[in-house]
Short mmCIF file of C-alpha atoms and ligand atoms in Angstrom, two decimals:
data_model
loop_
_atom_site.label_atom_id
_atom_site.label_comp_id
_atom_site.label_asym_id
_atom_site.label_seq_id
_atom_site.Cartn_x
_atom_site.Cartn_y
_atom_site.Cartn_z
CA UNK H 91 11.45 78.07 18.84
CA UNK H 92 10.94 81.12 21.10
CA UNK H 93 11.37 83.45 18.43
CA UNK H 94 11.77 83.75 14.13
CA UNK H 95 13.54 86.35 12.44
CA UNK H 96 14.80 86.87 9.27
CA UNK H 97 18.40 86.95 9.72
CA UNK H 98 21.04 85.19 12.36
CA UNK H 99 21.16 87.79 14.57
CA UNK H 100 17.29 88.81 15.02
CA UNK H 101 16.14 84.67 15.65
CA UNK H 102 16.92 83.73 19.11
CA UNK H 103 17.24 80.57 20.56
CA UNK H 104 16.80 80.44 25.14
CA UNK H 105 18.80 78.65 27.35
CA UNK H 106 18.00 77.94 30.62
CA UNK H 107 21.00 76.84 32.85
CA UNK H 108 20.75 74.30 36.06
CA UNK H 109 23.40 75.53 37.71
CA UNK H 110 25.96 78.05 37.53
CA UNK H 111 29.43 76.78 38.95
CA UNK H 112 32.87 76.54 37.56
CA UNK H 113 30.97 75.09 34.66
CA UNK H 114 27.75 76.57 34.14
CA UNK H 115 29.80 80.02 34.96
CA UNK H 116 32.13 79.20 32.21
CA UNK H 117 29.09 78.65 29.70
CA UNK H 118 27.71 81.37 30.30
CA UNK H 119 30.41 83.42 30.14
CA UNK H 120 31.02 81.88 26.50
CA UNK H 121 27.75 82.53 24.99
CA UNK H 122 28.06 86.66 26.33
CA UNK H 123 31.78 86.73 24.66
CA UNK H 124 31.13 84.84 21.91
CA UNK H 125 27.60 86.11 20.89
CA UNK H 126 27.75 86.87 17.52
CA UNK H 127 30.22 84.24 16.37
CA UNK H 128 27.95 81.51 17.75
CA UNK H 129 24.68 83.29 15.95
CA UNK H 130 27.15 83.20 12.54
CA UNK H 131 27.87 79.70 12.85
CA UNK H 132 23.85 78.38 13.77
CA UNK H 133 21.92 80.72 12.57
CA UNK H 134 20.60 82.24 15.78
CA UNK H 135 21.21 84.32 18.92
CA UNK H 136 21.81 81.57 21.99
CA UNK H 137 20.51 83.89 25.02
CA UNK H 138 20.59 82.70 28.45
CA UNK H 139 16.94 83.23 29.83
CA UNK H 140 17.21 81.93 33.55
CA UNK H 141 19.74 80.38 35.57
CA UNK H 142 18.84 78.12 38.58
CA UNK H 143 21.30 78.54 41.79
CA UNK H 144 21.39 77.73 44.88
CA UNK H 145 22.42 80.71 46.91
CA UNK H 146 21.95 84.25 45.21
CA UNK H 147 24.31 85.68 47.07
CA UNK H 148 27.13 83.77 46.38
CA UNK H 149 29.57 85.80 43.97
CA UNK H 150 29.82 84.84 40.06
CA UNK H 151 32.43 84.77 37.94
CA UNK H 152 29.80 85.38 34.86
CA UNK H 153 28.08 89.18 35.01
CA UNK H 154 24.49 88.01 34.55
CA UNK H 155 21.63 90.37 35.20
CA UNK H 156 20.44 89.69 38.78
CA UNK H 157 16.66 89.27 37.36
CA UNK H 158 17.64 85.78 35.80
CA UNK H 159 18.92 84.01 38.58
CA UNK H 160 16.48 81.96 40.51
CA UNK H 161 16.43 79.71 43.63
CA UNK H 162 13.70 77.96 41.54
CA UNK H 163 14.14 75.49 39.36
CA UNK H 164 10.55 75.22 38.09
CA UNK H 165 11.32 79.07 36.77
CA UNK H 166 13.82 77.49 34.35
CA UNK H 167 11.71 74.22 33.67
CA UNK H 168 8.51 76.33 33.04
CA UNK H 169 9.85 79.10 31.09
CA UNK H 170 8.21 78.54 27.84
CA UNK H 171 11.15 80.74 26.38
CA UNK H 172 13.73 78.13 26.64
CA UNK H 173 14.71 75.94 24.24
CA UNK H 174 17.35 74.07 25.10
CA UNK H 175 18.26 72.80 29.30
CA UNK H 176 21.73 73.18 30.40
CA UNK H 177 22.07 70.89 33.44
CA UNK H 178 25.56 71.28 35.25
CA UNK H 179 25.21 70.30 39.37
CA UNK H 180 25.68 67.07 38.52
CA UNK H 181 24.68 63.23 40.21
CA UNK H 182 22.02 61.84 39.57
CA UNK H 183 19.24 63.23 41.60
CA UNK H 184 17.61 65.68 41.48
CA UNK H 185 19.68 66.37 38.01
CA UNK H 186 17.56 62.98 36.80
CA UNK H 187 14.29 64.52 37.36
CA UNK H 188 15.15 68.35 36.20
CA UNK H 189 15.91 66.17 32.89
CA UNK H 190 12.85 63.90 32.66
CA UNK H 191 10.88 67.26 33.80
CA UNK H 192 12.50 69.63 30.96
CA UNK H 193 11.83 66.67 28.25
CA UNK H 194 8.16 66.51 29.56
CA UNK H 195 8.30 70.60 28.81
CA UNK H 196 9.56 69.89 25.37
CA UNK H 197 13.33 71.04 25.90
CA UNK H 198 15.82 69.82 24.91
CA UNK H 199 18.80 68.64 27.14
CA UNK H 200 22.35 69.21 27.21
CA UNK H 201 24.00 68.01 30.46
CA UNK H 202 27.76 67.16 32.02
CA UNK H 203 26.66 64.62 34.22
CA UNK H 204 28.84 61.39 33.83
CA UNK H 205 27.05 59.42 37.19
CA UNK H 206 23.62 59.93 35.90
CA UNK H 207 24.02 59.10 32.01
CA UNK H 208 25.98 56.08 32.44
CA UNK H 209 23.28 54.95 35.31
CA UNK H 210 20.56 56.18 33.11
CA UNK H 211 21.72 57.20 30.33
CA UNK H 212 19.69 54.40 27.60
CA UNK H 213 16.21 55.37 29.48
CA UNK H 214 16.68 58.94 29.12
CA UNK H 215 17.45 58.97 25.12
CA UNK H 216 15.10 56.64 24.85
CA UNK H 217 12.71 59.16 26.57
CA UNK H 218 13.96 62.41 24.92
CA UNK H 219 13.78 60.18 21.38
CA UNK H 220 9.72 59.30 22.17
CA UNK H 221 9.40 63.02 22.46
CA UNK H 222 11.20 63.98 19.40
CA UNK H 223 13.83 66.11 21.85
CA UNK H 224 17.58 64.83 22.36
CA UNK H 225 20.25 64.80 25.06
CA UNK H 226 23.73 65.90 24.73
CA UNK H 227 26.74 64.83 26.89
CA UNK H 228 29.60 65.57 25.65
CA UNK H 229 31.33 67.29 28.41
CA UNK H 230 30.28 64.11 30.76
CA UNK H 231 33.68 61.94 29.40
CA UNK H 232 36.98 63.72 28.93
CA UNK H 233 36.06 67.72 29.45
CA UNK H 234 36.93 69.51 26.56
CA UNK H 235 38.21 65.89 23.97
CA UNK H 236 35.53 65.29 22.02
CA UNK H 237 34.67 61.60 22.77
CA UNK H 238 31.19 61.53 22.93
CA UNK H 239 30.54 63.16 19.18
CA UNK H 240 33.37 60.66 17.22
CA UNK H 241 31.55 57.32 19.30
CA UNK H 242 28.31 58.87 17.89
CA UNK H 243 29.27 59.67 14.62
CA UNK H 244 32.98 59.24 13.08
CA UNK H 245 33.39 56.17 14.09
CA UNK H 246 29.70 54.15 13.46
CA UNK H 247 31.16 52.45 10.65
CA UNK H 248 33.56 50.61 12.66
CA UNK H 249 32.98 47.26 14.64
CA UNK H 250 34.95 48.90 18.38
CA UNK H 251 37.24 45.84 19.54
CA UNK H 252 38.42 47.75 22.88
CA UNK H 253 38.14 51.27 24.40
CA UNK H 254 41.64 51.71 26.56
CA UNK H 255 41.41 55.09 28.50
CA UNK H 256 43.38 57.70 31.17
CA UNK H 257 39.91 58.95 32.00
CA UNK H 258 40.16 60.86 34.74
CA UNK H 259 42.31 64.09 35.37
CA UNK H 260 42.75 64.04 39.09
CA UNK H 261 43.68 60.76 39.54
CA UNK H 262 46.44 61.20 36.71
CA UNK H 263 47.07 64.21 38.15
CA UNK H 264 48.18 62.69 41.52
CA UNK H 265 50.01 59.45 39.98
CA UNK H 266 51.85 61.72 38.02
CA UNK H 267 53.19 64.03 40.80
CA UNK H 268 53.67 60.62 43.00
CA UNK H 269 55.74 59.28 40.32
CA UNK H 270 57.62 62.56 39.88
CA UNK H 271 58.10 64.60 42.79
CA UNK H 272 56.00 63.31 46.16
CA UNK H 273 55.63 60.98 48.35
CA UNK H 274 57.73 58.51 45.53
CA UNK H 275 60.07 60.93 44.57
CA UNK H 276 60.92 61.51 48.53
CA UNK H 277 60.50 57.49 48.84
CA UNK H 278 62.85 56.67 46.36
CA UNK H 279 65.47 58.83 48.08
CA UNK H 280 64.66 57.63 51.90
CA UNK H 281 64.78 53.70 50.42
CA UNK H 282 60.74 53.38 50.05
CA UNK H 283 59.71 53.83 53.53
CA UNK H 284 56.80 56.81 52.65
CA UNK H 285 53.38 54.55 53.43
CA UNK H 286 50.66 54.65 50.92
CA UNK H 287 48.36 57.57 50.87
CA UNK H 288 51.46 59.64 52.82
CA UNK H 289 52.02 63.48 52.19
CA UNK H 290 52.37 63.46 48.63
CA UNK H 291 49.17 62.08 47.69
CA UNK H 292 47.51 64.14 49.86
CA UNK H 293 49.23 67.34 48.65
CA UNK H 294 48.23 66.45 44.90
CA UNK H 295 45.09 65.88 45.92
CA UNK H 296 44.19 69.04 47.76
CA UNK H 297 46.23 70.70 44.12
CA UNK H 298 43.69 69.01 41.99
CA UNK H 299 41.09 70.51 44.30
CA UNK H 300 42.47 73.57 44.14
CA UNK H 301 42.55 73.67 40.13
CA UNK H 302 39.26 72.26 40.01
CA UNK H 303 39.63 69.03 38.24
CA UNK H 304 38.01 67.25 41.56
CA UNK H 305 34.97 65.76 42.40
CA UNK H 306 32.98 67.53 45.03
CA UNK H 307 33.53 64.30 46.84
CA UNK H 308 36.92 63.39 45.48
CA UNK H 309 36.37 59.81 46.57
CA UNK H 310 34.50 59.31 43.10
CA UNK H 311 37.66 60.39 41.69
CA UNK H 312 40.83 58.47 44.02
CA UNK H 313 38.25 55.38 43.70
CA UNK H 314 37.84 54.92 40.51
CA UNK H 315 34.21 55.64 40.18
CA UNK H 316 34.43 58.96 38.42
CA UNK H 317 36.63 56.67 35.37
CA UNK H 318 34.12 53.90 35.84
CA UNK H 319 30.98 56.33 34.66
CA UNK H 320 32.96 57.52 32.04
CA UNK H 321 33.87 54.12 30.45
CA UNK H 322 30.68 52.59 31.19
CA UNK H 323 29.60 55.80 29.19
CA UNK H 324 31.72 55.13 26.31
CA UNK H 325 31.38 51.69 26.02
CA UNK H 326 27.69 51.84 25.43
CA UNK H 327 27.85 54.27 22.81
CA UNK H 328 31.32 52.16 21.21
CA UNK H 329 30.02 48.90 21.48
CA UNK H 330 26.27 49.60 21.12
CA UNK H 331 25.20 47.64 23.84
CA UNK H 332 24.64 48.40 27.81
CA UNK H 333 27.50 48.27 30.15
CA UNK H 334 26.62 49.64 33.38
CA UNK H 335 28.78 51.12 36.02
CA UNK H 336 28.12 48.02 38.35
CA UNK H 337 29.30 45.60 35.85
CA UNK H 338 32.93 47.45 35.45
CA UNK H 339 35.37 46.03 38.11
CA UNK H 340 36.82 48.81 39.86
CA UNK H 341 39.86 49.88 41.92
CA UNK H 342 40.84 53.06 42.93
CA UNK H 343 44.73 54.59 43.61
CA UNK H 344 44.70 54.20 47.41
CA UNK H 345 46.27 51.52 47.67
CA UNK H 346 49.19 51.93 45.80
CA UNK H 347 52.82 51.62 47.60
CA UNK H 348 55.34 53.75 46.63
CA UNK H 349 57.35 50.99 46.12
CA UNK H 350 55.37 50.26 43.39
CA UNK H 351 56.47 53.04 41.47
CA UNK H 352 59.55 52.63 42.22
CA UNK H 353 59.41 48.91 40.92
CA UNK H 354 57.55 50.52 38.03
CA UNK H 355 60.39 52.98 37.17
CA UNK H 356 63.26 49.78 37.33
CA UNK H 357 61.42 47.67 34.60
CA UNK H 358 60.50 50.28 32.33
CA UNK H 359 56.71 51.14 32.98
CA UNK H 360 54.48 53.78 34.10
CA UNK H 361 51.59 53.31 36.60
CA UNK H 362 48.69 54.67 35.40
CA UNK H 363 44.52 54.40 36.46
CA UNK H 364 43.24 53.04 33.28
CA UNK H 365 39.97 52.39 32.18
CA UNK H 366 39.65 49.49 29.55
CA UNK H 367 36.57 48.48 27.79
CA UNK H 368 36.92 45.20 25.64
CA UNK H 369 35.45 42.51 23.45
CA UNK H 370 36.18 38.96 23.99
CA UNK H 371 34.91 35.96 22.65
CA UNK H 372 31.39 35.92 24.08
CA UNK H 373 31.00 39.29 25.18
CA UNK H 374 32.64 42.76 26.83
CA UNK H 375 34.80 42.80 29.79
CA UNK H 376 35.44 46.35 31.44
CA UNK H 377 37.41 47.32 34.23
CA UNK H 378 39.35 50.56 36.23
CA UNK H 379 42.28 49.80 37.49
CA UNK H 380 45.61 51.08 38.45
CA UNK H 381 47.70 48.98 35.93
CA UNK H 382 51.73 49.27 34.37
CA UNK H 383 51.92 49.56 30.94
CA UNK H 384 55.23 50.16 29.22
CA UNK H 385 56.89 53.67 29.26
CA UNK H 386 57.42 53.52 25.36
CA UNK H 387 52.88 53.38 25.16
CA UNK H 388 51.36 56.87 23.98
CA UNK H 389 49.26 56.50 26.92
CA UNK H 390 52.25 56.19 29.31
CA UNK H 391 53.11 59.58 28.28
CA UNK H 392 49.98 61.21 28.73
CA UNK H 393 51.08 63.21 32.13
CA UNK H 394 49.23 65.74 34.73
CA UNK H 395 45.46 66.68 34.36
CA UNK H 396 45.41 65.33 30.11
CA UNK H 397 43.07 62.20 29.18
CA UNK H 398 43.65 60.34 26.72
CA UNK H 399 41.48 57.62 24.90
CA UNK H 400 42.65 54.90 22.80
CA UNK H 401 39.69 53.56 20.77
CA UNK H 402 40.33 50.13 18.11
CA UNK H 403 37.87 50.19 15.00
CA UNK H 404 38.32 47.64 12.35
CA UNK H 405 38.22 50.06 9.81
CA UNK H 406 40.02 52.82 11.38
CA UNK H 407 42.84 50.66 13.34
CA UNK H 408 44.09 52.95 16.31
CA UNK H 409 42.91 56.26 17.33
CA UNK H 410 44.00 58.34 19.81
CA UNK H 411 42.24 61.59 21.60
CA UNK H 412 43.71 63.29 24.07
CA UNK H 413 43.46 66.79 25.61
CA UNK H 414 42.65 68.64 29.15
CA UNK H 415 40.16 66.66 30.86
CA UNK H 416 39.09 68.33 33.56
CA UNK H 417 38.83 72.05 34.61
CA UNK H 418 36.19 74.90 33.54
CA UNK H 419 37.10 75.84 30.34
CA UNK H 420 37.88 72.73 28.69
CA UNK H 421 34.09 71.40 30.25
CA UNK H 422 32.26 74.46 28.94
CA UNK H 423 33.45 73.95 25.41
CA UNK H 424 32.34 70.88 25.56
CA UNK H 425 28.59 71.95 26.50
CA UNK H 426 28.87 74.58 24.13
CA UNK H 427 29.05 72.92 21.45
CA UNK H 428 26.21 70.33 21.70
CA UNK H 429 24.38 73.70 22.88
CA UNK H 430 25.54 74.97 19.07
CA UNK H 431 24.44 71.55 17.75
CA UNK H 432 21.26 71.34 19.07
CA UNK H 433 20.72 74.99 17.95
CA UNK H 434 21.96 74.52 14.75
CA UNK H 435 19.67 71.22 14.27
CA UNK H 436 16.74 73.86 15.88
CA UNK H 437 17.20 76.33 13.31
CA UNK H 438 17.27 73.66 10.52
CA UNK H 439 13.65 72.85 11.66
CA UNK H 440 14.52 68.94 12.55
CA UNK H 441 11.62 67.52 14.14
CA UNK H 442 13.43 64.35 14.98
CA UNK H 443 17.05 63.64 16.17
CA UNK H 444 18.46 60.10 15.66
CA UNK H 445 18.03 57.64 18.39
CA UNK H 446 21.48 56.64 19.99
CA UNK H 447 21.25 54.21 22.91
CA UNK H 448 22.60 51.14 22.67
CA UNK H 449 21.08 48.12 20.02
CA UNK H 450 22.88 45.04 21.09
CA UNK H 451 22.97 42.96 24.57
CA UNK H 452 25.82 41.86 24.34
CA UNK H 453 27.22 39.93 27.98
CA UNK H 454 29.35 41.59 30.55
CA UNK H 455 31.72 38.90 31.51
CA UNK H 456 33.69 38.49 34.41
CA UNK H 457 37.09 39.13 34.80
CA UNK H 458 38.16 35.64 35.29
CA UNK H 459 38.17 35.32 31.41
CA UNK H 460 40.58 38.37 30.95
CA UNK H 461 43.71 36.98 29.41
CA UNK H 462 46.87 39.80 30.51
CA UNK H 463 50.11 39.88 32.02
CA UNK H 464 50.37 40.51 35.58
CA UNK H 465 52.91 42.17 38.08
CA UNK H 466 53.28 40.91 41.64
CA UNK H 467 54.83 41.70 44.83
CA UNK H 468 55.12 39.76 47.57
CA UNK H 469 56.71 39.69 50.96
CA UNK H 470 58.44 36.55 51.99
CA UNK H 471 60.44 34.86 54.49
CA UNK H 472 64.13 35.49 53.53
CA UNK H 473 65.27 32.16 53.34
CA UNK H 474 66.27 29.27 50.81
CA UNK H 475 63.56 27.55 48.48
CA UNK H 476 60.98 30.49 49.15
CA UNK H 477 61.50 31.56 45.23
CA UNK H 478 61.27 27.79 44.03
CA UNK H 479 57.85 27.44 45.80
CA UNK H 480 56.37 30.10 44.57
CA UNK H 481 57.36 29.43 40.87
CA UNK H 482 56.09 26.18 41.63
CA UNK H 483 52.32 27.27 42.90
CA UNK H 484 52.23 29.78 39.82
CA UNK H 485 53.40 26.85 37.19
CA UNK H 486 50.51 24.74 38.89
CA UNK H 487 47.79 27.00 37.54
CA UNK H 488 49.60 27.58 34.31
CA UNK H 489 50.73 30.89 35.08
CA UNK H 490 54.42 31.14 33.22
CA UNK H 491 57.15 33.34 35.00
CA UNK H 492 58.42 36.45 32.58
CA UNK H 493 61.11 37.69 35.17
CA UNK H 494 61.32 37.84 38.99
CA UNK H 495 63.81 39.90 40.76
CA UNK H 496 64.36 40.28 45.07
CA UNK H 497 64.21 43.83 45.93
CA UNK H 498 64.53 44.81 49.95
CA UNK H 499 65.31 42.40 52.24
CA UNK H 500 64.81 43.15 56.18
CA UNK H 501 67.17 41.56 57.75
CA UNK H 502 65.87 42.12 61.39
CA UNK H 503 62.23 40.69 60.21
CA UNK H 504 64.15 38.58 57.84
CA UNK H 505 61.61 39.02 55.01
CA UNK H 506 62.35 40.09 51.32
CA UNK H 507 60.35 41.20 48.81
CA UNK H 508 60.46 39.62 45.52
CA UNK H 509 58.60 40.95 42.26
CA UNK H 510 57.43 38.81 39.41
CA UNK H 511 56.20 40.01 36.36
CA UNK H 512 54.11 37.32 34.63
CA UNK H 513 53.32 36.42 30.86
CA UNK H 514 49.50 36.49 29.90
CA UNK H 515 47.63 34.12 31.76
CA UNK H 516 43.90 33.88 32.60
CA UNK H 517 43.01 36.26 35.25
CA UNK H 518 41.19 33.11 36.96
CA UNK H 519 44.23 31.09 36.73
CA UNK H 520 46.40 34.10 38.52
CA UNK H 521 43.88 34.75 41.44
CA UNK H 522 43.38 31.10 42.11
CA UNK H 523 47.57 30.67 42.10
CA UNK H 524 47.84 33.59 43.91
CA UNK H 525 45.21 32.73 46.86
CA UNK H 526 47.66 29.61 46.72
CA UNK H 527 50.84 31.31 47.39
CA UNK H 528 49.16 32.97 49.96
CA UNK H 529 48.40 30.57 52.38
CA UNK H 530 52.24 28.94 51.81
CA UNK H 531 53.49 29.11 55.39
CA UNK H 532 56.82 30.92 53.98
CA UNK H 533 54.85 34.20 52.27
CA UNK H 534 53.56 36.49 54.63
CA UNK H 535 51.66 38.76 52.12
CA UNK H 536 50.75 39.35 48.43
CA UNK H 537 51.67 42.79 49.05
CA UNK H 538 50.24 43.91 45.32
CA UNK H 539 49.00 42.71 42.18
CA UNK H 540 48.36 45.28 39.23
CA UNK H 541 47.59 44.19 35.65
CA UNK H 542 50.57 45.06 33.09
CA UNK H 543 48.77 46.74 30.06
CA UNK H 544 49.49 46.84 27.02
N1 LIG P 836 36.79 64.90 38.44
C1 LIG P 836 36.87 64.69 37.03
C2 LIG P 836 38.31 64.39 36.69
C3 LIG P 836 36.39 65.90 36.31
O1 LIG P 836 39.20 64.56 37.53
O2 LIG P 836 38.58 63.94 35.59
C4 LIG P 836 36.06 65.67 34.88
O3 LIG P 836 35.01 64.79 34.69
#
């Protein structure tokens, strides 16, 4: 504690900020506005003591005095007037060592940074626990839904059976303009010839740039991996055992065809990038995917920049959270208020904070032993007994047809397309069937093959 008072306003608590971007702007333009409401509700006056940039001379939407910004970050590290570490550049290094360096000072930690706690995240509790210090992430999953506090608190009495998740915003930010308005909107009209990754996507993406939902390097976001930290994130904290990024099978949203959405549209789903965390007999299987799941699904509604996150609890059945989950403002409330809890716990005088990492070891399994429904296009040669072949190779592995339909035929290639929807099957069972039907002399290509969630 930097300071004691008697009252709220005279004790003080110092913040020292890593970083002062869209989000470390946005903090610290909350604690200036909201000064005296924040000291009611903890007890204490949060005061920004140092803030670590980059360039000085790059303009600010926050009006801090000029003497707190530094270039150096060992001016925030070694200030013995700060309390609590606000680290917002993100990635894993060197955010991982301003951490491990700000626990070594005795500071606690609040940070935004999905890549390094779901990489790190067990190690660094554990390390912040051994020191009597804690680390706060809220605002790393889901901006400003609070995720991170209901895993680590509302929901411990529950035994989590799956974690099903639109996770990140840009990504649903593009699939929902694609479905609407771009490239598939101008696809549907001009008979699906717009090719995957055409104008539209491209336009949404530079949007969600624009708005600042995106990565720096938006290929963590179109990729998947951005969803992928995130789940591996909450699925830790839900199931209370490790599941790394690596061990989450992951696809990203380039490789969509607009035709797909347009398929999507005919049989009644939505595509969306979802992020699914799940126990089956023997252990978890996780995965990000772009995946249908049926228009009539809460999630399948959940439209533009919003997250949303499904979580099962035995006790509790089905909960849903959903809100903005990208973007300044949204983020900085979410640092904000582990900034108040920490404070809050500060002013208290607790000496230790509860361990959280994860307690089990439970196995990451494959996802051969996922058990879903499946949808498939393929491109064939347009002629008689192509159909009966392929529902042959499929009943061969014990995949069962739920409905196939022939959509475009070109009639100067003389190919068609046919889509199959599946029912559940073993995900091993529909790869192996589906190598299979490649290799039949009369299929040219399994064109796609997305999961149907749900
Ligand atoms: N790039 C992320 C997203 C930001 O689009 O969801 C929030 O983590």
């Amino acid at each position: 504690m930097s300071t004691q008072g008697t009252d709220a306003g005279a004790r003080e608590i110092g913040v020292g900020l890593i970083g002062l971007g869209v989000v470390g702007g946005g903090v610290a333009q909350a604690l200036i506005e909201r000064k005296d409401y924040f000291a009611r509700q903890v007890g204490a006056s949060l005061v920004v003591r140092r803030a670590a940039v980059r360039d000085l001379s790059k303009p600010r939407t926050v009006d801090l005095p000029a003497g707190l910004l530094t270039t150096d970050v060992n001016d925030v590290l070694g200030d013995p007037s700060i309390d609590i570490i606000v680290e917002v550049i993100g990635g894993e290094e060197p955010a991982g060592s301003f951490i491990r360096a700000a626990l070594q000072a005795g500071k606690h930690v609040v940070t935004a940074n999905k890549e390094l706690m779901a990489k790190s995240g067990p190690e660094l509790l554990a390390e912040a626990h051994s020191r009597g210090l804690d680390i706060m992430f809220e605002a790393s999953v889901g901006g400003g839904i609070p995720l991170i506090a209901p895993l680590r608190r509302d929901l411990l009495a529950n035994r989590i059976a799956s974690i099903r998740a639109i996770i990140n915003g840009t990504t649903n930010y593009i699939l929902t303009g694609l479905a609407r308005t771009g490239a598939v909107g101008q696809a549907l009209r001009a008979q699906g010839i717009e090719p995957p990754g055409g104008a539209g996507f491209a336009e949404a993406l530079a949007d969600a740039q624009r708005l600042g939902y995106a990565e720096s390097d938006p290929t963590n976001d179109v990729e998947g991996y951005d969803a992928a930290y995130k789940l591996a994130i909450m699925a830790t904290l839900g199931f209370r055992s490790r599941v790394r990024p690596s061990q989450i099978d992951t696809t990203g949203i380039t490789k969509l065809h607009p035709r797909d959405f347009q398929y999507a549209q005919e049989l009644g789903y939505v595509i969306k990038l979802l992020a699914i965390a799940e126990r089956i007999d023997g252990g978890i299987v996780a995965r990000v995917a772009p995946a249908f799941i049926p228009n009539t699904e809460p999630l399948a509604k959940v439209d533009g920049v919003y997250n949303a996150v499904q979580i099962e609890g035995d006790l509790t059945g089905t909960v849903l959270f959903q809100g903005r989950g990208a973007g300044a403002e949204p983020t900085s409330s979410a640092v904000v208020a582990d900034l108040l809890d920490l404070s809050h716990a500060i002013v208290l005088g607790n000496r230790e904070r509860k361990y959280w990492g994860p307690e089990g070891d439970l196995p990451v399994l494959g996802l051969e032993h996922l058990h879903t429904r499946y949808y498939v296009r393929v491109t064939v040669n347009d002629r008689p007994g192509v159909l009966a072949q392929i529902a042959q190779t499929l009943g061969d592995h014990s995949v069962s047809i739920a409905a196939v339909s022939q959509k475009e035929a070109d009639s100067d290639a003389q190919t068609a397309e046919l889509v199959i929807m599946t029912h559940r099957a073993k995900e091993g069972s529909m790869r192996t069937a589906l190598r299979a039907i490649e290799a039949l002399p009369v299929v040219n290509q399994v064109s796609s093959f997305l999961r149907v969630e749900g």
